[in-house]
Amino acid sequence: MVGAGAAGLYTALVAAREGARVALVSRSPLAETASYWAQGGIAAALAVYDSPEQHLADTIAAGRGSCRPSAVCVLCEESPAIVRDLEQLGVHFDADRHGALALGLEGGHSVRRVVHAGGSATGRRITRELSALVATDDRVEVLEHANARALLTEGGRCAGVAVDRRDRKPARVIARWTVLATGGAAALWARTTNPPGAVGAGLTLAAHAGVALADLEFVQFHPTALVSDTHDGFLITEAVRGEGAILIDDSGERFVDELAPRDQVALAIEQVLRAGGGARVFLDLRRIDMTHFPNIAAALRHAGLDPARDPVPVAPAAHYTMGGIATDVDGRSSLPGLLAVGECACSGLHGANRLASNSLAECFVFGRRAALAAASEPKPGPDAACADLKTPPPDPRPPAATREGLWRLAGIERTAEGLEQLLGDPFPLARLTAACALARAESRGAHQRSDYATTDARLDGRHAVIRDGEPEFESWK
Ligand SMILES: Cc1cc2nc3c(=O)[nH]c(=O)nc-3n(C[C@H](O)[C@H](O)[C@H](O)COP(=O)(O)OP(=O)(O)OC[C@H]3O[C@@H](n4cnc5c(N)ncnc54)[C@H](O)[C@@H]3O)c2cc1C
């Protein structure tokens, strides 16, 4: 198991519960995972007025004709049971005044369906609870400060990972199944809401071993990241818009439906900002009771802002990568013995635009399925000898120029000219992202091409898959 965010921790716990012995490899502390910073919560059709079918309809609508229906079905049907399982494991979700789970409203959801913990401290509460359980589980051995450097393969199967420990001694973890839960790649873009480690390390490892990646062109830009000298990129959850916060321009006018899906809101803000003349956009929180969002209130205070008095300057930032290691609905990748879950995986669930709070749900729902699927993987033979791949793995850290280049050339709006420039970038994942974005000659969801402004119906339900060379479009059941 590689990665100790929400997906890695939960997958390890379920696998251990099923009787597996698990080695959990993680390179950075909990507070440097995206999971720790999750604010809004987990989407699950728990209310009497809600249903998995309605959650499915909202997810498909947000995904702009690119979601894989089977993955959406799995998520929406299994997410409520996951919330109950997390409660059994000791996670305390916020309750309403009647003692029932309090449900938040976020963009693209037709009803209130997002459970949260500690107001906007959901990720922190969940990951702390899960990591405490992992630390005391005899069946899980945690290898901290351990960086997975390369996948090991043997006889056409993944046989584990090569790892660098803090003491610099290289080690190998041999396993009958390997799960990558290494998180997303949004910190490859210069302006981001993500912690610095979210640079797609797992995708780089997988691509190096020839494992199929998909949908890399679909990158979600969160509409409301703080503009600040000290806290630039700090995310202000959409849950505040669910409670009535509004977006206004310099003249105090509203210009967008604040609860439309994220691609629409981000694009509307970008268009206001591009109007020039130093135009700015503000999130007006003056009517919001910020005691419900204590960590946002604290961050704004530290940034010298008083949300009760002043509208807060915001702009979009790279937030979530819908693409990743191509998997089926049980997390299996194109390399036998290798599974991927959480943000590093691409089951096709999110399509071209993730519905808010579907990604923590994804970590748990698909993490559980991967743990169960892994139990049926064959054991490596007694003579299994693992060999590192022949060519040395690429450095997983992007140069600063790559991050600037992705922001400028593969940002909210892209053109063929810019993407072609990016094809010459030294960082492999930047080149692969550019190749997928070039191949998709249309605008859809989070992928906006100013040279192809409309959606091409022939690409409905088609995923750009990179196996070994140019992306090819595939339909997934
Ligand atoms: C500010 C913010 C707010 C968000 N709010 C929400 C929300 O409210 N609801 C929601 O559903 N989603 C939200 N998201 C998205 C969601 O948090 C992430 O998609 C999800 O947490 C990803 O979890 P993960 O386990 O896949 O990856 P992560 O939590 O990022 O964990 C990745 C792990 O992999 C390890 N790792 C990476 N590479 C290596 C390597 N080579 N070797 C060893 N270890 C490695 C890291 O150290 C880390 O432990 C938010 C994201 C951000 C940034």
PDB file of C-alpha atoms and ligand atoms in Angstrom, residues 2-9 25-30 32-43 106 114 122-123 127 146-149 181-184 192-195 197-198 200-202 205 222 233-235 237 262 319-320 341-345 354-363 396, ligand 1:
ATOM      1  CA  VAL A   2       1.594   3.307  -1.032  1.00  0.00           C
ATOM      2  CA  GLY A   3       0.126   6.490   0.481  1.00  0.00           C
ATOM      3  CA  ALA A   4      -1.418   7.347   3.839  1.00  0.00           C
ATOM      4  CA  GLY A   5      -4.169   9.817   2.961  1.00  0.00           C
ATOM      5  CA  ALA A   6      -7.862   8.942   3.232  1.00  0.00           C
ATOM      6  CA  ALA A   7      -7.659   6.321   0.462  1.00  0.00           C
ATOM      7  CA  GLY A   8      -4.503   4.569   1.676  1.00  0.00           C
ATOM      8  CA  LEU A   9      -5.458   4.513   5.365  1.00  0.00           C
ATOM      9  CA  VAL A  25       4.502   3.059   2.697  1.00  0.00           C
ATOM     10  CA  SER A  26       4.225   6.827   3.123  1.00  0.00           C
ATOM     11  CA  ARG A  27       6.661   9.592   2.475  1.00  0.00           C
ATOM     12  CA  SER A  28       5.146  12.631   4.179  1.00  0.00           C
ATOM     13  CA  PRO A  29       3.343  13.475   7.442  1.00  0.00           C
ATOM     14  CA  LEU A  30      -0.453  13.458   7.619  1.00  0.00           C
ATOM     15  CA  GLU A  32       0.876  17.176   4.018  1.00  0.00           C
ATOM     16  CA  THR A  33      -1.841  15.018   2.446  1.00  0.00           C
ATOM     17  CA  ALA A  34      -4.737  16.559   0.520  1.00  0.00           C
ATOM     18  CA  SER A  35      -7.067  14.457   2.672  1.00  0.00           C
ATOM     19  CA  TYR A  36      -6.043  16.323   5.808  1.00  0.00           C
ATOM     20  CA  TRP A  37      -7.104  19.623   4.224  1.00  0.00           C
ATOM     21  CA  ALA A  38     -10.516  18.481   2.966  1.00  0.00           C
ATOM     22  CA  GLN A  39     -13.095  20.931   4.225  1.00  0.00           C
ATOM     23  CA  GLY A  40     -16.577  20.273   2.842  1.00  0.00           C
ATOM     24  CA  GLY A  41     -17.123  16.595   3.524  1.00  0.00           C
ATOM     25  CA  ILE A  42     -18.399  13.334   2.062  1.00  0.00           C
ATOM     26  CA  ALA A  43     -21.330  13.152  -0.356  1.00  0.00           C
ATOM     27  CA  GLU A 106     -22.594  22.258  -2.206  1.00  0.00           C
ATOM     28  CA  VAL A 114     -22.680  16.306   2.431  1.00  0.00           C
ATOM     29  CA  THR A 122     -13.626  17.145   7.985  1.00  0.00           C
ATOM     30  CA  GLY A 123     -10.403  15.817   6.447  1.00  0.00           C
ATOM     31  CA  THR A 127      -7.517  11.138   8.799  1.00  0.00           C
ATOM     32  CA  ALA A 146       9.575   6.096   2.839  1.00  0.00           C
ATOM     33  CA  ASN A 147       9.392   7.233  -0.761  1.00  0.00           C
ATOM     34  CA  ALA A 148       8.227   4.670  -3.344  1.00  0.00           C
ATOM     35  CA  ARG A 149      10.731   5.198  -6.149  1.00  0.00           C
ATOM     36  CA  ALA A 181      -3.009   5.723  -3.115  1.00  0.00           C
ATOM     37  CA  THR A 182      -0.524   8.489  -3.806  1.00  0.00           C
ATOM     38  CA  GLY A 183      -2.974  11.372  -4.334  1.00  0.00           C
ATOM     39  CA  GLY A 184      -3.493  13.778  -7.193  1.00  0.00           C
ATOM     40  CA  THR A 192      -3.106  25.519  -6.368  1.00  0.00           C
ATOM     41  CA  THR A 193      -5.153  24.674  -3.280  1.00  0.00           C
ATOM     42  CA  ASN A 194      -3.124  21.474  -2.782  1.00  0.00           C
ATOM     43  CA  PRO A 195      -0.174  20.691  -0.512  1.00  0.00           C
ATOM     44  CA  GLY A 197       3.546  16.989  -2.484  1.00  0.00           C
ATOM     45  CA  ALA A 198       0.469  16.560  -4.716  1.00  0.00           C
ATOM     46  CA  GLY A 200       1.279  12.961  -9.261  1.00  0.00           C
ATOM     47  CA  ALA A 201       4.171  10.797  -8.006  1.00  0.00           C
ATOM     48  CA  GLY A 202       2.086   7.639  -8.423  1.00  0.00           C
ATOM     49  CA  LEU A 205       5.752   5.685 -11.340  1.00  0.00           C
ATOM     50  CA  HIS A 222     -11.684  25.507  -7.619  1.00  0.00           C
ATOM     51  CA  GLY A 233      -4.434  29.540  -2.672  1.00  0.00           C
ATOM     52  CA  PHE A 234      -6.079  28.741   0.679  1.00  0.00           C
ATOM     53  CA  LEU A 235      -9.359  27.067  -0.185  1.00  0.00           C
ATOM     54  CA  THR A 237     -15.091  25.657   0.779  1.00  0.00           C
ATOM     55  CA  ARG A 262     -17.397  24.238 -10.346  1.00  0.00           C
ATOM     56  CA  HIS A 319      -7.686  21.820  -7.150  1.00  0.00           C
ATOM     57  CA  TYR A 320      -8.351  18.278  -8.311  1.00  0.00           C
ATOM     58  CA  VAL A 341      -7.438   4.204  -5.448  1.00  0.00           C
ATOM     59  CA  GLY A 342      -8.259   7.758  -4.420  1.00  0.00           C
ATOM     60  CA  GLU A 343      -7.228  10.773  -6.419  1.00  0.00           C
ATOM     61  CA  CYS A 344      -4.354   9.020  -8.246  1.00  0.00           C
ATOM     62  CA  ALA A 345      -6.879   6.666  -9.868  1.00  0.00           C
ATOM     63  CA  ARG A 354     -15.951  16.271 -10.305  1.00  0.00           C
ATOM     64  CA  LEU A 355     -19.072  16.896  -8.259  1.00  0.00           C
ATOM     65  CA  ALA A 356     -18.114  18.520  -4.940  1.00  0.00           C
ATOM     66  CA  SER A 357     -17.413  16.104  -2.062  1.00  0.00           C
ATOM     67  CA  ASN A 358     -17.476  13.023  -4.302  1.00  0.00           C
ATOM     68  CA  SER A 359     -13.736  12.506  -3.917  1.00  0.00           C
ATOM     69  CA  LEU A 360     -13.528  11.593  -0.234  1.00  0.00           C
ATOM     70  CA  ALA A 361     -16.481   9.293  -0.906  1.00  0.00           C
ATOM     71  CA  GLU A 362     -14.469   7.826  -3.798  1.00  0.00           C
ATOM     72  CA  CYS A 363     -11.408   7.234  -1.553  1.00  0.00           C
ATOM     73  CA  PRO A 396       9.049  12.953  -9.352  1.00  0.00           C
TER      74      PRO A 396
HETATM   75  C1  LIG B   1      -7.995  22.109   0.345  1.00  0.00           C
HETATM   76  C2  LIG B   1      -8.745  20.915  -0.134  1.00  0.00           C
HETATM   77  C3  LIG B   1     -10.069  20.703   0.250  1.00  0.00           C
HETATM   78  C4  LIG B   1     -10.772  19.584  -0.200  1.00  0.00           C
HETATM   79  N1  LIG B   1     -12.054  19.377   0.242  1.00  0.00           N
HETATM   80  C5  LIG B   1     -12.696  18.235  -0.118  1.00  0.00           C
HETATM   81  C6  LIG B   1     -13.979  17.918   0.413  1.00  0.00           C
HETATM   82  O1  LIG B   1     -14.521  18.636   1.232  1.00  0.00           O
HETATM   83  N2  LIG B   1     -14.574  16.777   0.005  1.00  0.00           N
HETATM   84  C7  LIG B   1     -14.011  15.928  -0.887  1.00  0.00           C
HETATM   85  O2  LIG B   1     -14.608  14.916  -1.244  1.00  0.00           O
HETATM   86  N3  LIG B   1     -12.789  16.203  -1.398  1.00  0.00           N
HETATM   87  C8  LIG B   1     -12.117  17.317  -1.026  1.00  0.00           C
HETATM   88  N4  LIG B   1     -10.875  17.575  -1.532  1.00  0.00           N
HETATM   89  C9  LIG B   1     -10.246  16.566  -2.388  1.00  0.00           C
HETATM   90  C10 LIG B   1      -9.825  15.382  -1.511  1.00  0.00           C
HETATM   91  O3  LIG B   1      -9.329  15.884  -0.289  1.00  0.00           O
HETATM   92  C11 LIG B   1      -8.740  14.552  -2.187  1.00  0.00           C
HETATM   93  O4  LIG B   1      -9.146  14.181  -3.471  1.00  0.00           O
HETATM   94  C12 LIG B   1      -8.504  13.266  -1.395  1.00  0.00           C
HETATM   95  O5  LIG B   1      -8.297  13.562  -0.031  1.00  0.00           O
HETATM   96  C13 LIG B   1      -7.289  12.531  -1.949  1.00  0.00           C
HETATM   97  O6  LIG B   1      -6.979  11.505  -1.048  1.00  0.00           O
HETATM   98  P1  LIG B   1      -5.841  10.463  -1.404  1.00  0.00           P
HETATM   99  O7  LIG B   1      -5.789   9.515  -0.253  1.00  0.00           O
HETATM  100  O8  LIG B   1      -6.072   9.916  -2.751  1.00  0.00           O
HETATM  101  O9  LIG B   1      -4.489  11.347  -1.493  1.00  0.00           O
HETATM  102  P2  LIG B   1      -3.744  12.224  -0.379  1.00  0.00           P
HETATM  103  O10 LIG B   1      -4.622  12.520   0.764  1.00  0.00           O
HETATM  104  O11 LIG B   1      -3.107  13.363  -1.064  1.00  0.00           O
HETATM  105  O12 LIG B   1      -2.599  11.256   0.141  1.00  0.00           O
HETATM  106  C14 LIG B   1      -1.536  10.868  -0.702  1.00  0.00           C
HETATM  107  C15 LIG B   1      -0.545  10.046   0.110  1.00  0.00           C
HETATM  108  O13 LIG B   1       0.418   9.458  -0.776  1.00  0.00           O
HETATM  109  C16 LIG B   1       1.729   9.640  -0.237  1.00  0.00           C
HETATM  110  N5  LIG B   1       2.664   9.565  -1.362  1.00  0.00           N
HETATM  111  C17 LIG B   1       2.613  10.217  -2.546  1.00  0.00           C
HETATM  112  N6  LIG B   1       3.637   9.825  -3.346  1.00  0.00           N
HETATM  113  C18 LIG B   1       4.329   8.894  -2.648  1.00  0.00           C
HETATM  114  C19 LIG B   1       5.492   8.111  -2.926  1.00  0.00           C
HETATM  115  N7  LIG B   1       6.138   8.162  -4.107  1.00  0.00           N
HETATM  116  N8  LIG B   1       5.949   7.266  -1.966  1.00  0.00           N
HETATM  117  C20 LIG B   1       5.314   7.176  -0.762  1.00  0.00           C
HETATM  118  N9  LIG B   1       4.212   7.875  -0.449  1.00  0.00           N
HETATM  119  C21 LIG B   1       3.722   8.726  -1.382  1.00  0.00           C
HETATM  120  C22 LIG B   1       1.646  10.992   0.458  1.00  0.00           C
HETATM  121  O14 LIG B   1       2.696  11.137   1.386  1.00  0.00           O
HETATM  122  C23 LIG B   1       0.267  10.842   1.119  1.00  0.00           C
HETATM  123  O15 LIG B   1       0.395  10.087   2.312  1.00  0.00           O
HETATM  124  C24 LIG B   1     -10.155  18.680  -1.082  1.00  0.00           C
HETATM  125  C25 LIG B   1      -8.835  18.877  -1.475  1.00  0.00           C
HETATM  126  C26 LIG B   1      -8.120  19.978  -1.004  1.00  0.00           C
HETATM  127  C27 LIG B   1      -6.691  20.166  -1.411  1.00  0.00           C
END
